[in-house]
Coordinates of C-alpha atoms and ligand atoms in Angstrom, one line a residue:
M25 CA -50.0 -108.8 80.8
A26 CA -53.5 -110.5 81.8
E27 CA -55.7 -112.3 79.1
V28 CA -57.9 -110.1 77.3
N29 CA -61.7 -110.5 77.0
Q30 CA -62.5 -112.0 73.7
A31 CA -66.2 -112.3 74.0
S32 CA -68.1 -111.7 70.7
T33 CA -70.8 -110.8 72.7
V34 CA -70.8 -108.0 75.4
D35 CA -72.9 -105.7 77.5
V36 CA -70.9 -102.6 76.4
V37 CA -68.3 -102.2 73.6
I38 CA -66.1 -98.7 74.3
V39 CA -64.1 -97.4 71.3
G40 CA -60.9 -96.0 72.6
A41 CA -58.8 -96.4 75.6
G42 CA -57.5 -92.9 76.3
F43 CA -58.7 -91.3 79.3
A44 CA -62.3 -91.3 78.3
G45 CA -62.3 -95.2 77.6
M46 CA -60.4 -96.1 80.6
Y47 CA -62.5 -94.4 83.1
M48 CA -65.8 -95.6 81.3
L49 CA -64.6 -99.1 81.9
Y50 CA -63.9 -98.7 85.2
K51 CA -67.4 -97.4 85.8
L52 CA -69.0 -100.2 83.8
R53 CA -66.9 -102.7 85.7
K54 CA -68.4 -101.3 88.7
L55 CA -72.0 -101.8 87.8
G56 CA -70.9 -105.4 86.9
L57 CA -71.5 -105.1 83.1
N58 CA -69.2 -107.1 80.6
T59 CA -67.2 -104.7 78.6
R60 CA -64.9 -104.7 76.0
V61 CA -62.5 -101.8 75.1
L62 CA -61.1 -101.5 71.5
E63 CA -58.2 -99.5 71.0
A64 CA -56.2 -99.1 67.6
A65 CA -52.9 -98.2 69.6
K66 CA -50.7 -100.4 71.3
D67 CA -51.4 -99.0 74.8
V68 CA -53.7 -96.9 76.5
G69 CA -53.4 -93.1 76.6
G70 CA -55.2 -91.8 73.5
T71 CA -53.9 -88.6 72.2
W72 CA -50.9 -88.9 74.5
Y73 CA -50.1 -92.1 73.1
W74 CA -49.7 -90.7 69.6
N75 CA -48.6 -87.1 70.0
R76 CA -45.2 -87.7 70.9
Y77 CA -43.5 -84.7 69.1
P78 CA -40.5 -82.9 70.7
G79 CA -42.3 -80.4 73.0
A80 CA -45.4 -82.1 73.3
R81 CA -46.6 -80.7 76.8
C82 CA -50.4 -80.1 78.2
D83 CA -51.6 -76.7 78.5
V84 CA -53.5 -77.4 81.8
P85 CA -52.1 -77.4 85.3
S86 CA -51.2 -81.3 85.8
M87 CA -52.9 -81.3 89.4
E88 CA -56.1 -80.4 87.5
Y89 CA -55.5 -82.1 84.5
S90 CA -55.9 -85.5 86.0
F91 CA -58.7 -88.0 87.6
S92 CA -60.4 -86.9 90.6
F93 CA -62.6 -90.3 90.6
S94 CA -60.2 -91.8 93.1
N95 CA -58.9 -89.8 95.7
D96 CA -56.2 -92.7 96.3
L97 CA -55.2 -92.1 92.9
Q98 CA -54.7 -88.2 93.3
Q99 CA -52.9 -88.6 96.5
E100 CA -50.4 -91.3 95.3
W101 CA -49.4 -89.5 92.0
D102 CA -46.8 -86.9 92.1
W103 CA -46.4 -84.6 89.1
T104 CA -43.1 -83.1 88.6
E105 CA -44.0 -79.7 86.6
V106 CA -47.1 -77.3 86.9
M107 CA -48.0 -78.4 83.1
A108 CA -46.7 -81.9 82.6
A109 CA -44.8 -83.1 79.4
Q110 CA -46.3 -86.0 77.2
P111 CA -43.8 -88.7 78.6
E112 CA -45.3 -87.8 82.4
I113 CA -48.9 -87.8 81.3
L114 CA -48.7 -91.1 79.2
Q115 CA -46.7 -92.7 82.3
Y116 CA -49.9 -91.4 84.4
A117 CA -52.2 -93.0 81.7
G118 CA -50.3 -96.2 82.2
H119 CA -50.6 -96.1 85.8
V120 CA -54.1 -95.9 85.9
A121 CA -54.5 -98.9 83.7
D122 CA -52.0 -100.6 86.0
R123 CA -53.7 -99.7 89.3
F124 CA -57.3 -100.6 88.3
Q125 CA -55.8 -103.4 86.1
L126 CA -57.9 -102.2 83.2
R127 CA -55.8 -103.8 80.3
S128 CA -57.6 -107.3 80.7
D129 CA -60.7 -105.7 79.0
I130 CA -59.0 -103.9 76.6
Q131 CA -58.0 -105.3 72.9
F132 CA -55.2 -103.2 71.3
E133 CA -54.4 -102.8 68.0
T134 CA -57.9 -103.3 67.2
R135 CA -59.4 -100.5 65.1
V136 CA -63.0 -100.6 64.5
T137 CA -64.3 -100.1 61.0
D138 CA -68.1 -100.2 61.3
A139 CA -70.9 -100.0 63.7
T140 CA -74.5 -100.8 62.9
Y141 CA -77.4 -100.9 65.0
D142 CA -79.9 -103.8 64.6
E143 CA -83.1 -102.4 65.4
K144 CA -84.9 -106.0 65.8
L145 CA -82.4 -107.2 68.4
S146 CA -81.5 -103.5 70.0
L147 CA -78.0 -104.6 69.6
W148 CA -74.9 -102.8 67.9
C149 CA -72.9 -104.7 65.9
V150 CA -69.4 -103.6 66.0
T151 CA -66.9 -104.7 63.2
I152 CA -63.1 -104.6 63.9
D153 CA -60.3 -104.6 61.0
S154 CA -59.9 -108.2 61.5
G155 CA -63.3 -108.6 60.2
E156 CA -64.6 -109.9 63.4
S157 CA -67.6 -108.4 65.0
I158 CA -68.8 -107.9 68.6
T159 CA -72.2 -107.2 69.4
A160 CA -73.4 -105.2 72.5
R161 CA -76.2 -103.7 74.3
F162 CA -74.6 -100.3 74.4
C163 CA -71.9 -98.7 72.2
I164 CA -69.8 -95.8 73.7
M165 CA -67.7 -93.7 71.6
A166 CA -64.2 -92.6 73.7
T167 CA -63.1 -91.7 70.4
G168 CA -61.4 -88.3 71.3
C169 CA -61.9 -84.9 69.8
L170 CA -58.4 -84.6 68.1
S171 CA -57.4 -87.9 67.1
V172 CA -57.5 -87.8 63.4
P173 CA -54.5 -86.2 62.0
N174 CA -55.0 -83.8 59.4
T175 CA -52.5 -83.8 56.4
P176 CA -53.2 -81.1 53.7
T177 CA -53.3 -82.3 50.0
I178 CA -50.3 -80.2 48.6
E179 CA -49.5 -81.1 44.9
G180 CA -46.4 -83.2 44.6
A181 CA -46.2 -84.4 48.3
E182 CA -45.5 -87.8 47.3
N183 CA -42.3 -86.7 45.5
F184 CA -40.5 -85.4 48.6
A185 CA -37.5 -87.9 49.0
G186 CA -36.9 -87.2 52.6
A187 CA -38.4 -88.3 56.0
V188 CA -42.1 -86.9 56.4
Y189 CA -43.7 -86.8 59.9
H190 CA -46.8 -85.6 61.4
T191 CA -47.0 -84.3 64.8
G192 CA -50.0 -86.2 65.6
E193 CA -48.5 -89.6 64.4
W194 CA -44.7 -89.1 65.9
P195 CA -42.7 -92.4 65.9
H196 CA -42.4 -94.0 69.1
E197 CA -38.8 -94.4 69.0
G198 CA -38.2 -90.6 68.5
V199 CA -36.6 -89.0 65.6
D200 CA -32.8 -87.7 65.9
F201 CA -32.3 -84.5 63.7
T202 CA -29.0 -83.8 64.3
G203 CA -27.4 -82.4 61.4
Q204 CA -30.6 -82.3 59.3
S205 CA -32.5 -79.3 57.9
I206 CA -36.4 -79.3 58.7
G207 CA -39.2 -78.0 57.0
I208 CA -42.4 -77.6 59.1
I209 CA -45.9 -76.7 58.3
G210 CA -48.2 -75.3 60.5
T211 CA -48.2 -73.0 63.6
G212 CA -50.7 -74.1 65.7
S213 CA -50.5 -75.7 69.1
S214 CA -48.6 -78.4 68.2
G215 CA -46.1 -76.4 65.7
I216 CA -45.4 -73.7 68.2
Q217 CA -44.6 -76.3 70.8
A218 CA -42.3 -78.5 68.3
I219 CA -40.6 -75.4 66.6
P220 CA -38.4 -74.2 69.8
E221 CA -37.5 -78.0 70.3
L222 CA -36.8 -78.9 66.6
A223 CA -34.5 -75.6 66.4
K224 CA -32.4 -76.6 69.1
Q225 CA -31.7 -80.1 67.3
A226 CA -31.8 -79.3 63.7
Q227 CA -28.9 -77.8 61.6
H228 CA -31.6 -75.8 60.2
L229 CA -35.4 -75.2 60.6
T230 CA -37.6 -73.7 58.1
V231 CA -41.3 -72.7 59.2
F232 CA -43.9 -72.3 56.7
Q233 CA -46.6 -70.2 58.5
R234 CA -50.0 -69.7 56.8
T235 CA -51.8 -67.7 59.7
P236 CA -49.7 -66.4 62.7
N237 CA -51.2 -67.5 66.0
Y238 CA -51.6 -65.3 69.3
T239 CA -49.4 -67.3 71.9
M240 CA -48.9 -66.8 75.4
P241 CA -46.0 -68.2 77.6
A242 CA -46.8 -70.6 79.5
Y243 CA -44.7 -70.1 82.7
N244 CA -44.1 -73.8 83.3
K245 CA -41.8 -74.9 86.4
P246 CA -41.1 -77.6 88.4
L247 CA -43.6 -78.2 91.2
T248 CA -42.6 -78.2 94.6
D249 CA -43.0 -81.1 97.2
E250 CA -44.7 -78.2 99.6
Y251 CA -47.3 -77.1 97.0
Q252 CA -48.1 -80.5 95.9
R253 CA -48.8 -81.4 99.7
E254 CA -50.9 -78.2 100.3
A255 CA -52.9 -78.8 97.0
K256 CA -53.5 -82.3 97.7
A257 CA -54.7 -81.4 101.0
N258 CA -57.1 -79.2 99.3
Y259 CA -58.2 -81.4 96.6
A260 CA -61.5 -82.0 97.5
D261 CA -62.3 -78.1 97.0
I262 CA -60.4 -77.8 94.1
R263 CA -62.0 -80.5 92.1
Q264 CA -65.5 -78.9 93.2
Q265 CA -64.4 -75.5 91.9
Q266 CA -63.3 -77.1 88.8
R267 CA -66.5 -78.8 88.4
D268 CA -68.6 -75.4 88.9
S269 CA -66.1 -73.4 86.9
L270 CA -66.6 -72.1 83.2
A271 CA -63.6 -74.2 81.6
G272 CA -62.8 -77.0 84.4
I273 CA -59.7 -74.9 85.3
I274 CA -59.0 -73.0 88.3
G275 CA -55.5 -72.2 87.8
Y276 CA -55.1 -73.4 91.7
G277 CA -51.8 -71.3 92.9
F278 CA -50.5 -70.6 89.6
G279 CA -53.4 -68.6 87.6
F280 CA -53.8 -69.7 83.9
G281 CA -50.7 -70.0 81.6
G282 CA -49.0 -67.7 84.5
A283 CA -51.5 -65.0 84.6
E284 CA -52.5 -64.1 87.9
T285 CA -56.3 -64.5 87.4
T286 CA -58.3 -66.7 85.4
E287 CA -61.4 -64.5 85.4
P288 CA -60.8 -61.3 84.1
T289 CA -62.5 -57.9 85.4
D290 CA -61.3 -54.9 83.8
S291 CA -62.4 -53.1 80.8
L292 CA -59.3 -52.3 78.3
L293 CA -61.4 -49.8 76.6
D294 CA -61.3 -47.6 79.8
T295 CA -57.2 -47.4 79.5
T296 CA -55.1 -44.9 78.3
E297 CA -52.7 -45.5 75.8
A298 CA -49.6 -44.8 78.6
Q299 CA -51.1 -46.9 80.9
R300 CA -51.4 -49.9 78.2
L301 CA -47.7 -49.0 77.3
E302 CA -46.9 -49.3 80.9
L303 CA -48.7 -52.7 81.5
I304 CA -46.6 -54.2 78.7
D305 CA -43.4 -53.0 80.2
K306 CA -44.6 -55.0 83.4
K307 CA -46.1 -57.9 82.2
G308 CA -45.3 -58.5 78.6
F309 CA -47.8 -60.8 76.7
G310 CA -49.6 -61.1 80.3
A311 CA -50.7 -57.4 79.9
I312 CA -53.8 -58.2 78.4
H313 CA -54.8 -61.2 80.9
R314 CA -57.2 -59.1 83.0
F315 CA -59.5 -57.2 80.5
M316 CA -62.8 -58.7 80.4
D317 CA -63.9 -56.7 77.3
I318 CA -61.4 -58.5 74.8
G319 CA -63.9 -61.4 74.7
L320 CA -67.1 -59.2 74.2
D321 CA -66.1 -55.9 72.3
M322 CA -64.2 -55.9 68.9
N323 CA -62.8 -52.5 69.8
A324 CA -61.4 -53.6 73.0
N325 CA -60.4 -57.0 71.1
E326 CA -58.2 -55.1 68.5
M327 CA -56.6 -53.0 71.3
A328 CA -55.6 -55.9 72.7
C329 CA -54.1 -57.5 69.5
D330 CA -52.0 -54.1 69.1
M331 CA -50.7 -54.8 72.6
Y332 CA -49.7 -57.9 71.6
R333 CA -48.2 -57.1 68.5
E334 CA -46.1 -54.3 70.4
Q335 CA -44.6 -57.0 72.9
L336 CA -44.1 -59.7 69.6
G337 CA -42.0 -56.7 68.1
R338 CA -40.0 -56.2 71.6
V339 CA -39.2 -60.0 71.7
V340 CA -38.2 -60.9 68.1
E341 CA -35.1 -58.9 67.0
N342 CA -35.4 -59.0 63.2
A343 CA -37.8 -56.2 62.3
E344 CA -38.9 -58.2 59.2
T345 CA -39.3 -61.8 60.8
A346 CA -41.4 -59.8 63.8
Q347 CA -43.9 -58.6 61.2
G348 CA -44.3 -61.6 59.3
L349 CA -45.1 -63.4 62.9
M350 CA -47.8 -60.9 63.9
P351 CA -51.6 -62.1 63.9
R352 CA -53.7 -59.5 61.9
N353 CA -57.2 -59.3 61.0
Y354 CA -58.7 -61.7 63.3
P355 CA -59.4 -61.4 67.0
I356 CA -57.6 -62.6 69.8
G357 CA -59.3 -65.3 71.9
C358 CA -61.1 -66.7 68.8
K359 CA -59.2 -69.9 68.4
R360 CA -57.9 -72.4 71.1
P361 CA -55.3 -70.3 73.2
V362 CA -51.6 -71.4 72.4
I363 CA -49.3 -71.4 75.3
D364 CA -45.4 -71.9 74.5
T365 CA -41.9 -72.0 75.9
Q366 CA -39.6 -69.8 74.2
Y367 CA -41.5 -69.6 71.0
Y368 CA -40.7 -66.4 69.7
Q369 CA -37.3 -66.1 71.1
T370 CA -36.5 -69.1 68.8
Y371 CA -36.8 -66.8 65.9
N372 CA -33.8 -65.2 66.9
R373 CA -31.5 -68.1 66.5
D374 CA -29.6 -68.1 63.6
N375 CA -30.7 -71.6 62.4
V376 CA -34.7 -70.8 62.2
T377 CA -36.2 -69.2 59.0
L378 CA -39.5 -68.0 58.7
V379 CA -41.5 -68.1 55.5
D380 CA -44.6 -66.3 56.0
L381 CA -47.0 -67.6 53.3
R382 CA -49.1 -64.5 53.4
Q383 CA -46.7 -63.1 51.1
G384 CA -46.8 -66.2 48.8
G385 CA -48.3 -69.4 49.4
I386 CA -46.9 -72.9 48.8
E387 CA -47.4 -74.1 45.4
S388 CA -46.1 -77.6 45.6
I389 CA -43.8 -80.0 47.4
T390 CA -40.9 -80.8 45.4
E391 CA -38.5 -83.6 45.9
T392 CA -36.0 -81.4 47.8
G393 CA -38.4 -79.1 49.5
I394 CA -41.4 -76.7 49.2
Q395 CA -42.1 -74.7 46.1
T396 CA -43.8 -71.4 47.1
E397 CA -44.6 -68.3 45.3
Q398 CA -41.6 -66.7 46.9
G399 CA -39.1 -69.3 45.9
L400 CA -37.9 -72.9 46.4
F401 CA -37.1 -73.7 50.4
E402 CA -35.0 -77.1 50.5
F403 CA -34.7 -79.1 53.6
D404 CA -34.1 -83.0 54.5
V405 CA -37.0 -83.6 56.7
L406 CA -40.5 -82.3 56.4
V407 CA -42.8 -82.2 59.4
Y408 CA -46.8 -81.5 59.1
A409 CA -48.0 -79.7 62.3
T410 CA -51.4 -79.4 60.4
G411 CA -53.7 -80.3 63.1
F412 CA -56.6 -82.6 63.0
D413 CA -60.1 -83.5 61.9
A414 CA -61.3 -82.2 65.1
M415 CA -64.3 -83.4 66.9
T416 CA -66.4 -85.3 64.1
G417 CA -63.4 -86.7 62.2
A418 CA -62.8 -89.8 64.5
L419 CA -66.7 -90.5 64.5
L420 CA -67.3 -90.1 60.5
K421 CA -64.3 -92.2 59.7
M422 CA -66.1 -95.1 61.2
N423 CA -69.2 -96.4 59.3
I424 CA -71.7 -95.8 61.9
H425 CA -75.2 -96.7 61.0
G426 CA -78.4 -96.2 63.2
R427 CA -82.0 -97.0 62.9
D428 CA -83.0 -98.3 59.3
G429 CA -79.4 -98.3 58.3
V430 CA -79.1 -94.4 58.1
P431 CA -75.5 -93.5 58.3
L432 CA -74.2 -90.9 60.7
S433 CA -72.5 -89.3 58.0
S434 CA -76.0 -88.5 56.4
V435 CA -77.2 -87.2 59.4
W436 CA -74.5 -84.9 60.0
A437 CA -73.6 -83.9 56.4
A438 CA -74.5 -80.4 57.3
G439 CA -72.6 -80.5 60.5
P440 CA -72.8 -82.4 63.8
R441 CA -76.3 -82.5 65.6
S442 CA -76.5 -84.1 69.1
Y443 CA -78.6 -83.8 72.3
L444 CA -75.9 -82.4 74.8
G445 CA -73.2 -83.7 73.0
L446 CA -74.3 -87.1 74.4
Q447 CA -76.5 -89.1 71.8
V448 CA -77.8 -88.4 68.3
D449 CA -81.3 -89.4 67.3
G450 CA -81.8 -92.4 65.1
F451 CA -78.9 -94.0 67.1
P452 CA -80.4 -95.6 70.2
N453 CA -78.0 -96.8 73.0
M454 CA -75.1 -95.2 71.5
F455 CA -73.0 -92.7 73.2
T456 CA -70.4 -89.9 72.7
I457 CA -68.0 -89.0 75.5
T458 CA -67.3 -85.3 74.9
G459 CA -69.1 -85.3 71.5
P460 CA -69.9 -82.0 69.5
G461 CA -72.3 -80.0 71.5
S462 CA -70.6 -80.6 74.8
P463 CA -68.0 -78.4 76.6
S464 CA -65.3 -80.9 75.6
V465 CA -62.4 -79.1 73.6
L466 CA -63.4 -75.6 75.3
S467 CA -62.8 -77.3 78.8
N468 CA -59.8 -79.2 80.8
M469 CA -61.2 -82.6 78.7
M470 CA -60.4 -84.5 82.4
V471 CA -63.2 -82.5 84.1
S472 CA -65.6 -83.0 80.9
I473 CA -64.6 -86.6 80.5
E474 CA -65.4 -87.7 84.1
Q475 CA -69.0 -85.6 83.9
H476 CA -69.9 -87.6 80.5
V477 CA -68.6 -90.7 81.9
D478 CA -70.2 -90.5 85.1
W479 CA -73.6 -89.3 83.4
I480 CA -73.9 -92.2 80.9
S481 CA -72.8 -94.6 83.7
D482 CA -75.7 -93.3 86.0
C483 CA -77.8 -93.3 82.7
I484 CA -76.8 -97.4 82.0
E485 CA -77.4 -98.3 85.4
H486 CA -81.1 -96.6 85.6
M487 CA -81.5 -98.7 82.1
V488 CA -80.4 -102.2 83.6
K489 CA -82.2 -101.7 86.9
N490 CA -85.5 -100.8 85.7
E491 CA -85.1 -103.4 82.7
L492 CA -85.0 -100.7 80.1
Q493 CA -84.4 -101.6 76.7
S494 CA -82.9 -98.5 74.7
I495 CA -82.5 -94.9 75.2
E496 CA -82.4 -92.5 72.2
A497 CA -82.3 -88.8 71.9
E498 CA -85.6 -87.3 70.6
S499 CA -85.2 -85.4 67.6
S500 CA -87.0 -82.1 69.2
A501 CA -84.6 -82.3 71.8
V502 CA -81.6 -82.5 69.5
E503 CA -82.7 -79.5 67.4
A504 CA -83.3 -77.3 70.6
W505 CA -80.0 -78.2 71.8
V506 CA -78.1 -77.6 68.6
A507 CA -80.1 -74.2 68.5
H508 CA -79.0 -73.3 72.0
V509 CA -75.1 -74.3 71.3
N510 CA -75.3 -71.6 68.3
E511 CA -77.0 -69.1 70.2
V512 CA -74.7 -68.9 73.1
A513 CA -71.5 -69.0 70.4
E514 CA -73.4 -66.4 68.7
G515 CA -71.8 -62.8 69.3
S516 CA -68.6 -64.3 70.9
M517 CA -65.2 -63.8 69.3
M518 CA -64.9 -67.3 68.4
T519 CA -68.0 -67.3 65.8
V520 CA -66.6 -63.8 63.9
P521 CA -66.6 -64.3 59.9
S522 CA -62.9 -63.5 60.4
C523 CA -62.4 -66.3 62.6
N524 CA -61.0 -69.7 60.9
S525 CA -60.8 -72.0 63.6
W526 CA -60.9 -75.9 63.6
Y527 CA -63.8 -75.6 66.3
L528 CA -66.1 -74.3 63.2
G529 CA -64.3 -76.9 61.1
A530 CA -62.8 -74.6 59.0
N531 CA -59.1 -76.3 58.8
I532 CA -60.9 -79.0 56.8
P533 CA -61.7 -78.2 53.2
G534 CA -65.1 -78.8 52.4
K535 CA -66.2 -79.4 56.1
P536 CA -69.5 -77.5 57.4
R537 CA -68.6 -74.3 59.0
I538 CA -70.5 -75.1 62.3
F539 CA -69.3 -73.9 65.6
M540 CA -69.1 -77.3 67.3
P541 CA -68.1 -77.1 71.4
Y542 CA -70.8 -75.9 73.7
V543 CA -69.5 -72.5 75.1
G544 CA -71.6 -72.0 78.1
G545 CA -69.1 -73.4 80.4
V546 CA -69.0 -76.9 82.3
G547 CA -70.5 -75.7 85.5
V548 CA -73.9 -74.6 83.7
Y549 CA -73.8 -77.6 81.3
R550 CA -73.2 -79.9 84.2
Q551 CA -76.3 -78.7 85.8
K552 CA -78.4 -79.1 82.6
C553 CA -77.5 -82.7 82.4
D554 CA -78.1 -83.4 86.0
E555 CA -81.6 -81.9 85.4
V556 CA -82.6 -83.9 82.3
A557 CA -81.4 -87.0 84.2
R558 CA -83.5 -86.0 87.1
N559 CA -86.4 -85.1 84.9
D560 CA -86.5 -88.8 83.8
Y561 CA -84.3 -88.3 81.1
E562 CA -86.2 -85.5 79.3
G563 CA -85.4 -85.4 75.7
F564 CA -84.7 -89.1 75.7
S565 CA -87.5 -91.6 74.5
I566 CA -86.9 -94.7 76.3
S567 CA -88.5 -98.1 75.7
S568 CA -89.0 -101.1 77.8
L569 CA -87.7 -104.8 77.6
Ligands
N01_630 O1 -53.3 -78.0 64.9 P1 -54.0 -76.4 64.7 P2 -52.4 -78.4 66.1 N1 -50.6 -75.0 54.2 O2 -55.4 -76.8 63.5 C1 -51.7 -75.1 59.5 C2 -54.5 -79.4 70.8 N2 -53.2 -79.2 71.4 O3 -52.3 -79.9 66.0 O4 -54.1 -71.6 60.7 C3 -50.2 -74.4 55.1 O5 -54.5 -75.6 65.5 C4 -52.6 -74.4 60.1 O6 -52.7 -73.0 59.1 P3 -54.2 -72.2 59.1 C5 -55.3 -77.8 70.8 O7 -56.3 -78.0 71.4 C6 -53.2 -78.9 72.4 O8 -51.5 -77.4 66.2 O9 -55.1 -73.2 59.0 N3 -50.6 -74.6 56.7 C7 -52.1 -74.2 61.4 O10 -51.3 -73.2 61.6 C8 -55.0 -77.4 69.4 O11 -55.9 -76.3 69.2 C9 -51.7 -79.0 73.0 O12 -54.1 -71.1 58.2 C10 -51.6 -75.3 57.0 C11 -51.6 -75.5 61.6 O13 -51.3 -76.1 60.1 C12 -55.1 -78.5 68.6 O14 -54.6 -79.7 69.5 C13 -50.5 -79.3 71.9 C14 -52.3 -76.1 55.9 C15 -52.7 -76.6 62.4 O15 -53.1 -75.9 63.5 C16 -54.9 -78.7 67.4 O16 -53.4 -78.1 67.3 C17 -51.1 -79.6 70.7 C18 -51.6 -76.0 54.4 N4 -52.3 -76.7 53.4 C19 -52.3 -79.7 70.2 N5 -52.9 -76.8 56.7 C20 -51.6 -78.6 74.1 O17 -52.1 -79.3 75.2 C21 -52.9 -76.4 57.7 N6 -52.0 -75.6 58.0 C22 -50.6 -77.4 74.4

């Protein structure tokens, strides 16, 4: 491995060596800037480095969930499946690091504890867990949106005698569950992906489900050489369509999650019951994909939920288990869509038990299992699939202090506020890649990462060329952007009171209920960011050297 850049003063510090940090480094090197990346893990990959649980897989087609910045890279890399599994994505991240020789500027096994802005010197002082500090003119947070695992506080948790795992911090050597009984808490994307795989390995699997999710079959399959050749020949066009789209995904050749279309057009309210049943016969869970009003009208949405439950009842053989798995009382589409491989079929196995916590919640964790209001369930191993302190977690975990020593935690006490999800007022020369207030988690992260990195790198180039000292979001621009983010989310399924999603911070006790990502779409958002830059960085105040 190449020697690592250990300078204590650099032009730019980047926190995080996931896809965002890696591409940011690549771009800043091209500008000739001395850059250092600080990364807690032993290697690159970010979320794909940590989330190694069985069944971990991307929910975006691989050909689109990959970098577009280098045509050579996208032409030479071959994906094996429509939606790649974690090991393949991590291999890809490693390939990118090797190909562009990125590791020499990445300091691994280094956790940032503090970042403080020195106004007199216009420098960021970034402190790491060894106690050392690095100063830099620009500080770029590439810390990811889902990088701080959430382990709920449950009474007696420390008493459990067996092994305990979290899907978001899975052991790198893997876990052999042969002959073991497992208890798993959580049925979000991670739980829904892990459950079918764990059930295959375990002697018995008990699933503790607080809120059933709406999940769609992934219809994943191997990619043919012919498809890859054809898609690669059309890559320029595919990438442009992704950039102009709503979510950065066009589902080229496949649709999204096996659906025929990524852009629903029909009205469910205009269908008859007989037509709906016929659609379910033909398409199963996919029956609801093409109806636009599901996202706009609560009655249409409830009709779709009925269709969903109907299909679920057809797949799950035990009627009581099927009832237990049925999501109710919140709209479909209000949370991050989940896609799965044989999730409901897993409950037809003899070695899987569902504990529907709506019938009686968790009271405590004991030495041998979980005590619920329905009784004690015992197992050897406990798996938390309980998600993340999303979007703000990683930023607030570091002690970030801006102008006048003001902590980010106090500026964000009532929820995150940011201009374009790129900068916070009072924190000059600090950028957040895919920060709250940007499309981020509502999009294909690769598209959003590339867009933010390109924008930030153009901005820094502009600053350097014009001998400018600092750039900082204006408070009025932050206010206006936050209002806009809320306004566009308002009226969508995602903000209805019955929806308790991590988009709203609702999964973390005490976290302010604010809709964090920008729902306006990556195409529209990109235009807005470009317009801001074209208009001399409108909404930012810039000072000269
Ligand atoms: O986390 P989640 P996740 N007692 O927050 C339950 C991305 N991702 O890791 O809904 C009992 O969605 C909680 O219950 P409830 C993707 O963006 C992508 O699964 O709060 N249960 C819920 O069931 C995704 O959305 C991929 O009632 C408790 C679960 O834990 C995001 O990561 C794969 C509990 C947490 O679900 C997060 O997904 C994996 C408690 N005290 C992840 N506390 C793909 O690309 C929490 N829960 C496919």
